[in-house]
Coordinates of C-alpha atoms and ligand atoms in Angstrom, one line a residue:
M111 CA 24.2 -38.1 -20.9
T112 CA 25.9 -34.8 -20.2
F113 CA 24.0 -31.6 -19.7
Q114 CA 25.3 -28.0 -20.1
N115 CA 24.8 -24.6 -18.7
C116 CA 22.7 -22.1 -20.7
I117 CA 24.4 -18.7 -20.9
G118 CA 23.4 -16.0 -23.4
G119 CA 21.1 -18.4 -25.3
R120 CA 24.0 -21.0 -25.8
W121 CA 24.3 -24.4 -24.1
V122 CA 27.9 -24.4 -22.9
P123 CA 30.2 -26.4 -20.7
S124 CA 31.7 -25.0 -17.5
R125 CA 35.1 -23.4 -17.7
S126 CA 36.0 -25.9 -15.0
G127 CA 35.8 -28.9 -17.3
K128 CA 34.3 -30.7 -14.3
L129 CA 31.0 -32.6 -14.0
F130 CA 28.9 -34.0 -11.2
D131 CA 26.7 -36.9 -11.2
N132 CA 22.9 -36.8 -10.7
R133 CA 21.7 -40.1 -9.2
N134 CA 18.3 -41.6 -8.3
P135 CA 17.9 -41.5 -4.4
A136 CA 15.7 -44.7 -4.7
D137 CA 18.5 -46.5 -6.5
R138 CA 22.1 -45.1 -6.5
D139 CA 22.9 -47.3 -9.4
D140 CA 20.6 -45.3 -11.6
L141 CA 22.7 -42.5 -13.1
I142 CA 20.4 -39.8 -14.5
G143 CA 23.0 -37.6 -16.1
R144 CA 26.2 -35.5 -15.6
F145 CA 25.9 -31.8 -15.0
Q146 CA 28.3 -28.9 -15.1
E147 CA 30.2 -28.3 -11.9
S148 CA 30.3 -24.5 -12.6
T149 CA 32.7 -22.0 -11.3
P150 CA 32.1 -18.4 -10.1
E151 CA 33.5 -17.3 -13.5
D152 CA 30.7 -19.2 -15.3
A153 CA 28.2 -17.5 -13.0
A154 CA 29.8 -14.1 -13.8
D155 CA 29.4 -14.9 -17.5
A156 CA 25.7 -15.6 -16.9
V157 CA 25.2 -12.3 -15.0
A158 CA 26.9 -10.4 -17.9
A159 CA 24.6 -12.1 -20.4
A160 CA 21.6 -11.4 -18.2
R161 CA 22.7 -7.7 -17.9
R162 CA 23.0 -7.3 -21.7
A163 CA 19.6 -9.0 -22.3
Y164 CA 17.9 -6.8 -19.8
E165 CA 18.3 -3.7 -21.9
S166 CA 16.0 -5.0 -24.6
W167 CA 13.8 -7.3 -22.5
R168 CA 12.6 -4.5 -20.2
L169 CA 11.3 -2.7 -23.2
V170 CA 9.2 -5.6 -24.6
P171 CA 5.5 -4.8 -23.6
A172 CA 4.4 -6.9 -20.7
P173 CA 1.5 -8.5 -22.5
R174 CA 4.1 -9.8 -25.2
R175 CA 6.3 -11.1 -22.4
A176 CA 3.3 -12.8 -20.9
E177 CA 2.5 -14.5 -24.3
I178 CA 5.7 -16.3 -24.1
L179 CA 4.9 -17.5 -20.5
F180 CA 1.5 -18.7 -21.8
R181 CA 3.3 -20.8 -24.5
A182 CA 5.7 -22.1 -21.9
A183 CA 2.9 -23.2 -19.7
Q184 CA 1.2 -25.0 -22.6
L185 CA 4.5 -26.8 -23.4
I186 CA 5.0 -27.9 -19.7
A187 CA 1.4 -29.2 -19.8
E188 CA 2.1 -31.2 -22.8
R189 CA 5.2 -32.8 -21.3
K190 CA 3.8 -33.1 -17.8
E191 CA 4.2 -36.9 -17.5
D192 CA 7.9 -36.9 -18.8
F193 CA 8.9 -34.1 -16.6
A194 CA 7.2 -35.7 -13.6
R195 CA 9.1 -39.0 -14.3
D196 CA 12.5 -37.2 -14.6
M197 CA 11.7 -35.5 -11.3
T198 CA 10.8 -38.6 -9.4
R199 CA 14.0 -40.2 -10.7
E200 CA 16.1 -37.4 -9.6
M201 CA 14.7 -36.6 -6.2
G202 CA 12.5 -39.5 -5.2
K203 CA 9.0 -38.2 -4.4
V204 CA 6.2 -40.3 -5.8
L205 CA 4.9 -39.7 -9.3
E206 CA 1.5 -38.5 -8.1
E207 CA 3.4 -35.7 -6.3
T208 CA 5.9 -34.9 -9.0
R209 CA 2.9 -34.5 -11.3
G210 CA 1.5 -32.0 -8.8
D211 CA 4.8 -30.2 -8.7
V212 CA 4.8 -29.8 -12.5
Q213 CA 1.2 -28.8 -12.3
E214 CA 2.2 -26.1 -9.8
A215 CA 4.7 -24.8 -12.4
I216 CA 2.0 -24.8 -15.1
D217 CA -0.4 -23.0 -12.8
M218 CA 2.1 -20.3 -11.8
T219 CA 3.2 -19.7 -15.3
Y220 CA -0.3 -19.2 -16.5
F221 CA -1.1 -17.1 -13.5
M222 CA 1.9 -14.8 -14.2
A223 CA 1.0 -14.8 -17.9
G224 CA -2.3 -13.3 -16.9
E225 CA -0.5 -10.6 -14.9
G226 CA 1.1 -9.4 -18.2
R227 CA -2.2 -7.6 -18.9
R228 CA -2.5 -6.3 -15.3
L229 CA 0.6 -5.3 -13.4
Y230 CA -1.7 -2.9 -11.8
G231 CA -0.4 0.3 -10.2
Q232 CA -2.5 3.2 -8.9
T233 CA -3.8 6.4 -10.4
V234 CA -4.7 8.9 -7.8
P235 CA -5.9 12.5 -7.9
S236 CA -3.3 15.2 -7.5
E237 CA -3.7 17.9 -4.9
L238 CA -2.9 20.5 -7.6
P239 CA -5.0 21.4 -10.7
S240 CA -4.1 20.1 -14.1
K241 CA -1.7 17.5 -12.6
F242 CA -1.9 13.7 -13.0
A243 CA -0.5 11.3 -10.5
M244 CA 0.2 7.5 -10.8
S245 CA 2.4 4.7 -9.7
I246 CA 3.8 2.0 -12.1
R247 CA 5.7 -1.1 -11.6
Q248 CA 9.2 -1.1 -13.1
P249 CA 11.6 -4.0 -13.6
I250 CA 14.7 -4.0 -11.4
G251 CA 17.4 -5.8 -13.5
V252 CA 19.1 -9.1 -13.1
C253 CA 17.5 -11.6 -10.7
S254 CA 19.4 -14.4 -9.1
V255 CA 17.1 -17.4 -8.5
I256 CA 18.5 -20.0 -6.1
T257 CA 16.2 -22.9 -5.6
P258 CA 15.9 -26.1 -3.5
W259 CA 15.5 -29.8 -4.5
N260 CA 12.1 -30.5 -2.9
F261 CA 10.0 -28.6 -5.5
P262 CA 12.4 -28.7 -8.5
M263 CA 10.0 -27.2 -11.0
A264 CA 7.4 -25.5 -8.9
I265 CA 9.7 -23.3 -6.9
P266 CA 11.7 -22.0 -9.9
S267 CA 8.5 -21.2 -11.6
W268 CA 7.4 -19.2 -8.5
K269 CA 10.4 -17.0 -9.0
I270 CA 11.2 -17.1 -12.7
A271 CA 7.7 -16.4 -14.1
P272 CA 7.0 -13.2 -12.1
A273 CA 10.6 -12.0 -12.6
L274 CA 10.1 -12.3 -16.4
V275 CA 6.6 -10.8 -16.7
C276 CA 7.9 -7.8 -14.7
G277 CA 10.7 -7.3 -17.3
N278 CA 13.7 -8.7 -15.4
T279 CA 16.3 -11.1 -16.6
V280 CA 17.4 -14.2 -14.6
V281 CA 20.4 -16.3 -13.6
F282 CA 19.1 -19.6 -12.2
K283 CA 21.0 -21.9 -10.0
P284 CA 19.1 -25.0 -9.1
A285 CA 20.0 -27.3 -6.3
T286 CA 22.7 -29.8 -7.2
L287 CA 20.3 -32.7 -6.5
T288 CA 17.8 -31.6 -9.1
P289 CA 19.4 -30.1 -12.1
L290 CA 17.4 -32.1 -14.7
S291 CA 14.1 -30.5 -13.8
A292 CA 15.8 -27.1 -14.1
V293 CA 17.1 -28.0 -17.6
N294 CA 13.6 -29.2 -18.6
F295 CA 12.1 -25.9 -17.4
V296 CA 14.7 -23.7 -19.1
K297 CA 14.5 -25.6 -22.3
V298 CA 10.7 -25.0 -22.4
L299 CA 11.2 -21.3 -21.8
E300 CA 13.7 -21.2 -24.6
E301 CA 11.3 -23.0 -26.9
A302 CA 8.5 -20.8 -26.0
G303 CA 10.4 -17.8 -27.2
V304 CA 12.3 -16.3 -24.2
P305 CA 15.2 -14.4 -26.0
P306 CA 18.7 -15.4 -25.5
G307 CA 20.3 -14.2 -22.2
V308 CA 16.9 -13.5 -20.6
V309 CA 17.1 -16.8 -18.6
N310 CA 20.5 -18.2 -17.9
L311 CA 21.1 -21.5 -16.2
V312 CA 24.2 -22.3 -14.1
T313 CA 24.5 -25.6 -12.3
G314 CA 26.8 -26.0 -9.4
G315 CA 27.4 -25.5 -5.7
A316 CA 27.9 -23.0 -3.0
D317 CA 30.5 -20.8 -4.7
V318 CA 28.2 -20.3 -7.6
G319 CA 25.5 -19.2 -5.1
T320 CA 28.0 -16.8 -3.5
L321 CA 28.8 -15.1 -6.8
L322 CA 25.1 -14.8 -7.5
S323 CA 24.4 -13.1 -4.2
T324 CA 27.4 -10.8 -4.2
H325 CA 27.8 -9.7 -7.9
P326 CA 27.3 -5.9 -8.2
D327 CA 25.2 -6.3 -11.4
V328 CA 22.6 -8.6 -9.6
S329 CA 19.7 -6.5 -8.3
V330 CA 17.5 -9.1 -6.7
V331 CA 18.3 -12.5 -5.0
S332 CA 15.4 -14.8 -4.5
F333 CA 16.4 -17.8 -2.4
T334 CA 14.4 -20.8 -1.1
G335 CA 16.3 -23.2 1.1
S336 CA 17.6 -23.6 4.8
T337 CA 17.6 -20.8 7.3
A338 CA 21.3 -21.2 7.7
V339 CA 22.0 -20.6 4.1
G340 CA 19.4 -17.9 3.8
R341 CA 21.2 -16.0 6.5
T342 CA 24.5 -16.3 4.4
V343 CA 22.7 -15.1 1.3
S344 CA 21.4 -12.1 3.2
Q345 CA 24.8 -11.2 4.5
H346 CA 26.4 -11.6 1.1
A347 CA 23.8 -9.4 -0.6
A348 CA 23.9 -6.6 2.1
P349 CA 26.9 -4.6 1.0
T350 CA 25.5 -4.0 -2.4
F351 CA 21.9 -3.4 -1.1
K352 CA 20.3 -6.1 -3.2
K353 CA 16.7 -6.8 -2.7
V354 CA 16.7 -10.1 -1.0
H355 CA 13.7 -12.5 -0.9
L356 CA 14.2 -15.4 1.4
E357 CA 12.0 -18.5 1.9
M358 CA 13.4 -20.7 4.6
G359 CA 12.6 -23.4 7.2
G360 CA 9.4 -24.4 8.9
K361 CA 8.3 -26.4 11.9
N362 CA 4.6 -26.4 11.1
V363 CA 1.9 -27.5 13.5
I364 CA -1.5 -29.1 13.2
I365 CA -3.7 -28.6 16.2
V366 CA -6.4 -31.3 16.7
M367 CA -9.2 -30.2 19.0
D368 CA -11.4 -32.6 21.0
D369 CA -14.3 -31.8 18.7
A370 CA -12.4 -32.6 15.5
Q371 CA -13.4 -35.3 13.0
L372 CA -10.9 -37.9 14.0
E373 CA -10.5 -39.8 10.7
L374 CA -10.2 -36.5 8.8
A375 CA -7.5 -35.2 11.2
V376 CA -5.5 -38.4 11.1
E377 CA -5.6 -38.3 7.3
G378 CA -4.5 -34.7 7.3
C379 CA -1.6 -35.4 9.7
L380 CA -0.6 -38.5 7.5
W381 CA -0.5 -36.4 4.3
G382 CA 1.0 -33.3 6.0
G383 CA 3.7 -35.2 7.8
F384 CA 4.7 -38.0 5.4
G385 CA 3.8 -36.5 2.0
T386 CA 7.0 -35.7 0.1
T387 CA 8.7 -37.9 2.8
G388 CA 8.3 -34.9 5.1
Q389 CA 10.6 -32.9 2.9
R390 CA 8.4 -29.8 2.5
C391 CA 9.0 -26.5 4.2
T392 CA 5.3 -26.7 4.9
A393 CA 5.4 -30.2 6.3
A394 CA 3.3 -30.9 9.5
S395 CA 6.2 -32.1 11.6
R396 CA 4.3 -31.2 14.9
V397 CA 0.8 -32.3 15.9
V398 CA -0.7 -31.0 19.1
V399 CA -3.7 -33.0 20.2
H400 CA -6.3 -32.3 22.8
E401 CA -5.8 -34.7 25.8
R402 CA -9.4 -36.0 25.4
L403 CA -8.7 -37.2 21.9
Y404 CA -5.0 -38.1 22.3
E405 CA -5.2 -41.8 22.8
A406 CA -7.6 -42.4 19.9
F407 CA -5.8 -40.1 17.6
V408 CA -2.4 -41.5 18.3
D409 CA -3.6 -45.1 17.8
A410 CA -5.1 -44.3 14.4
L411 CA -2.1 -42.2 13.3
V412 CA 0.4 -45.0 14.3
R413 CA -1.7 -47.6 12.5
R414 CA -1.9 -45.6 9.3
A415 CA 1.7 -44.5 9.4
G416 CA 3.0 -48.0 9.9
A417 CA 0.9 -49.1 7.0
L418 CA 2.4 -46.6 4.4
R419 CA 4.1 -48.4 1.5
V420 CA 7.6 -47.1 1.2
G421 CA 9.7 -47.5 -1.9
S422 CA 10.7 -46.1 -5.3
G423 CA 8.3 -43.2 -6.3
L424 CA 8.1 -44.6 -9.8
D425 CA 6.2 -47.6 -8.5
P426 CA 2.4 -46.4 -8.5
S427 CA 1.6 -48.5 -5.4
V428 CA 4.2 -46.7 -3.3
Q429 CA 3.0 -43.9 -1.0
M430 CA 6.3 -42.6 0.3
G431 CA 9.6 -42.3 -1.4
P432 CA 13.2 -42.1 -0.2
S433 CA 15.0 -39.1 1.5
V434 CA 16.7 -37.2 -1.2
S435 CA 20.3 -38.0 -0.3
E436 CA 22.5 -39.8 2.1
A437 CA 23.1 -36.5 4.0
Q438 CA 19.3 -36.0 4.4
L439 CA 18.8 -39.5 5.6
A440 CA 21.6 -39.1 8.1
T441 CA 19.9 -36.0 9.5
V442 CA 16.7 -38.1 9.9
V443 CA 18.6 -40.9 11.7
T444 CA 20.3 -38.4 14.0
Y445 CA 17.0 -36.7 15.0
V446 CA 15.4 -40.1 15.7
E447 CA 18.2 -40.8 18.1
I448 CA 17.9 -37.3 19.6
G449 CA 14.1 -37.9 20.1
R450 CA 14.9 -41.3 21.9
Q451 CA 17.5 -39.6 24.1
E452 CA 15.1 -36.7 25.0
G453 CA 12.6 -39.3 26.3
A454 CA 9.9 -39.1 23.7
T455 CA 8.1 -42.3 23.0
L456 CA 8.9 -43.9 19.7
L457 CA 5.5 -45.1 18.6
T458 CA 6.2 -46.4 15.1
G459 CA 9.2 -46.5 12.7
G460 CA 12.5 -45.2 13.8
S461 CA 14.8 -47.1 11.5
R462 CA 16.4 -46.9 8.2
L463 CA 15.2 -49.4 5.7
T464 CA 17.9 -51.6 4.3
A465 CA 16.5 -55.0 3.3
G466 CA 16.5 -56.0 -0.4
A467 CA 16.1 -53.2 -2.9
Y468 CA 15.9 -50.7 -0.1
A469 CA 19.7 -51.1 0.3
R470 CA 20.2 -49.2 -3.0
G471 CA 18.4 -46.1 -1.8
F472 CA 17.9 -43.7 1.2
F473 CA 14.8 -45.2 2.8
H474 CA 13.5 -44.6 6.2
E475 CA 10.4 -45.8 8.0
P476 CA 7.5 -43.3 8.6
T477 CA 8.2 -42.4 12.2
V478 CA 5.9 -41.1 15.0
F479 CA 7.0 -39.9 18.4
G480 CA 4.5 -39.5 21.2
D481 CA 4.7 -37.8 24.6
V482 CA 6.8 -35.2 23.0
R483 CA 7.3 -31.9 25.0
P484 CA 7.3 -28.6 23.2
E485 CA 10.9 -27.8 24.2
M486 CA 12.4 -31.0 22.9
R487 CA 14.7 -30.6 19.9
I488 CA 12.4 -32.8 17.8
A489 CA 9.6 -30.4 18.4
Q490 CA 11.8 -27.3 17.7
E491 CA 14.1 -28.0 14.9
E492 CA 13.3 -28.7 11.3
I493 CA 14.2 -32.3 10.4
F494 CA 13.0 -32.4 6.8
G495 CA 12.2 -36.1 6.9
P496 CA 9.4 -38.5 7.8
V497 CA 9.3 -37.8 11.5
V498 CA 6.2 -36.4 13.3
A499 CA 6.2 -35.3 16.9
V500 CA 2.9 -35.6 18.7
M501 CA 2.2 -33.4 21.8
R502 CA -0.7 -33.1 24.2
C503 CA -2.7 -30.0 25.1
A504 CA -5.5 -29.2 27.5
S505 CA -7.0 -26.2 25.7
L506 CA -6.8 -24.1 22.5
E507 CA -4.8 -21.5 24.4
E508 CA -2.1 -24.0 25.3
A509 CA -2.1 -25.4 21.7
V510 CA -1.6 -21.9 20.3
T511 CA 1.2 -21.2 22.7
I512 CA 2.9 -24.5 21.7
G513 CA 2.2 -23.7 18.0
N514 CA 3.9 -20.3 18.2
G515 CA 6.7 -21.5 20.4
V516 CA 9.2 -22.2 17.6
T517 CA 11.5 -19.9 15.7
Y518 CA 9.7 -20.5 12.4
G519 CA 6.3 -19.3 11.1
L520 CA 5.4 -20.7 7.8
S521 CA 2.1 -22.7 8.1
A522 CA -0.3 -23.9 10.7
S523 CA -3.6 -25.7 10.9
I524 CA -6.5 -26.6 13.1
Y525 CA -9.0 -29.4 13.1
T526 CA -12.2 -28.4 14.8
R527 CA -15.9 -28.2 14.1
D528 CA -16.2 -25.0 16.3
V529 CA -16.2 -21.9 14.3
N530 CA -15.1 -19.8 17.2
R531 CA -12.0 -21.9 17.8
A532 CA -11.2 -21.9 14.1
F533 CA -11.3 -18.1 13.9
T534 CA -9.4 -17.7 17.1
A535 CA -6.6 -20.0 15.9
M536 CA -6.7 -18.2 12.5
R537 CA -6.0 -14.9 14.3
D538 CA -3.5 -16.1 16.8
L539 CA -1.2 -18.4 15.1
Y540 CA 1.7 -16.2 13.9
T541 CA 2.3 -17.8 10.5
G542 CA 2.2 -16.8 6.9
I543 CA -0.3 -19.6 5.9
F544 CA -3.1 -21.1 7.9
Y545 CA -5.5 -24.0 7.3
V546 CA -8.8 -25.0 8.8
N547 CA -9.6 -28.7 8.6
A548 CA -6.8 -29.3 6.2
P549 CA -3.1 -30.1 6.7
T550 CA -0.4 -27.5 6.5
I551 CA 0.7 -28.3 3.0
G552 CA -0.9 -27.6 -0.3
A553 CA -0.8 -23.8 -0.9
E554 CA -2.3 -22.7 -4.2
V555 CA -0.3 -20.4 -6.5
H556 CA -2.6 -17.4 -6.5
L557 CA -2.2 -16.5 -2.9
P558 CA 0.9 -15.2 -1.1
F559 CA 3.3 -17.8 0.1
G560 CA 5.8 -17.4 2.8
G561 CA 6.2 -17.1 6.5
T562 CA 7.1 -15.1 9.7
K563 CA 10.1 -15.1 12.0
S564 CA 13.0 -17.3 10.8
T565 CA 11.0 -18.6 7.9
G566 CA 11.2 -15.4 5.9
N567 CA 12.4 -11.8 5.6
G568 CA 9.0 -10.1 5.2
H569 CA 8.5 -10.8 1.5
R570 CA 6.0 -13.2 -0.1
E571 CA 6.2 -15.2 -3.3
A572 CA 3.2 -16.5 -5.4
G573 CA 0.1 -14.5 -5.9
T574 CA 0.4 -10.9 -6.9
A575 CA 2.6 -10.5 -3.8
A576 CA 5.4 -12.0 -5.9
L577 CA 5.3 -8.9 -8.2
D578 CA 6.5 -6.9 -5.2
V579 CA 9.7 -8.9 -5.1
F580 CA 10.4 -8.5 -8.7
S581 CA 9.4 -5.0 -9.4
E582 CA 10.0 -1.6 -8.1
W583 CA 7.4 1.2 -7.6
K584 CA 7.8 4.4 -9.6
S585 CA 5.6 7.3 -8.7
I586 CA 5.0 9.6 -11.6
Y587 CA 3.6 13.1 -11.7
V588 CA 2.6 14.8 -14.9
D589 CA 1.9 18.5 -14.7
F590 CA -0.1 19.7 -17.7
S591 CA -0.9 23.3 -16.2
G592 CA 1.9 24.9 -18.1
R593 CA 3.2 26.7 -15.0
L594 CA 5.2 25.9 -11.9
Q595 CA 3.1 24.4 -9.2
R596 CA 4.7 23.8 -5.9
A597 CA 3.3 20.8 -3.9
Q598 CA 2.4 21.6 -0.3
I599 CA 3.0 25.2 -0.9
D600 CA 0.7 26.4 -3.7
T601 CA -2.6 25.7 -2.1
P602 CA -5.3 26.6 -4.6
E603 CA -8.0 29.1 -3.5
L604 CA -11.4 27.6 -3.3
Ligands
UN1_950 C1 8.0 -26.0 0.0 O1 7.8 -27.0 0.7 O2 9.1 -25.4 -0.1 O3 2.2 -25.6 0.0 C2 6.9 -25.5 -0.9 C3 2.8 -26.6 -0.3 C4 3.4 -26.6 -1.7 C5 4.6 -25.9 -1.8 C6 5.6 -26.2 -0.7 N1 2.4 -26.1 -2.6 O4 3.0 -27.6 0.4

């Protein structure tokens, strides 16, 4: 089956006449569909369509825009199972998790639909008599939405739903590995009543992304992906002063103190480290364990990791799916080798799975390294795969230093039963997200999502914080005194 771009409300082929294949990473023989290998000209057409549609969409009252989002959320909920299956087929994570991904899109779309009747600004008293002062949120224009493959419906919804409720129009470029979930999402928006040109879809590679981050008619670029590509997006967008929202890498830590509940902490590390095959920007790829609990913790983690059932995410008994692509798997294999060479102890896993049906996909064993030192590359660099680096600490202070000792700052967590330690860690870990007695993954849609340092550029998505990315403040003064009043100069007599 061949899928097309959506530009100005019409489903059209790329001008290139070229297509790319979308294949199942658990079974390369399973061809899901062919998608448009779009050109910068296709992307420019989409920007032009979005620009035209903006002039009327911005004037639709926000509660009306929100009603469309509400209908879209209902439609996604009705089709949740089909969308989850499509997603598992195209990117590999297990069905339970793709259902969660679709659910996250439902939640975000409902949440932003609710914002249609809020979009709160401020009303404040004026310093002058008979004068009214307020701030309102204004739409900005055309938003480029460039999204990754690991949350193929959730992350697009985090960007598109707030962009729309604020009155912007969108050009959406999904990752080339997950175009089907993007088509599913855009079709639902169309069916729910989003007018032609308000959301445009262009599938394709880096040159499409470049056009979308440089085009002078684009006002906002919202990007989730690697730190390296985020830097390029930022540079591309700088000459035209676009508002740029970047959500990038992570090297998230779970701290396990000696007073932690062992089983709970092990389960958290297992889910945080190997959920989504470690392919979350929030994944718990580092664990710092108090030396008094280290042996017991490592024994239990290794036992549980070694017992995880790896396979096709469509099989309900499977707990961990494949890496998303050959390239991603190659990165995992490379880092396992780096870990070995650095002198970390390989405690379990460490190999690609190739026997039988595994040979048709990109499977790798859940892998745990022990005796890792904080400066090792496997403890510093984002791997985005099923590899967990376990380190020792002698105190909370040391754990916090290790936790903060990376270039990223997305998520962190502590397992402890000591409230003082929990609050100290909460204060001192320099991340955008923090958990107590829970792993580093699993953020909910109604709080800000994002990170510090090389993880982000100071913005947050999700929650009402997302509205700050997709709207611009306008301060408005209404003088109803009928005379000239000069602020800061005409000080009324008391
Ligand atoms: C991501 O990995 O890019 O908090 C997003 C979580 C999910 C979203 C992760 N709700 O793990």
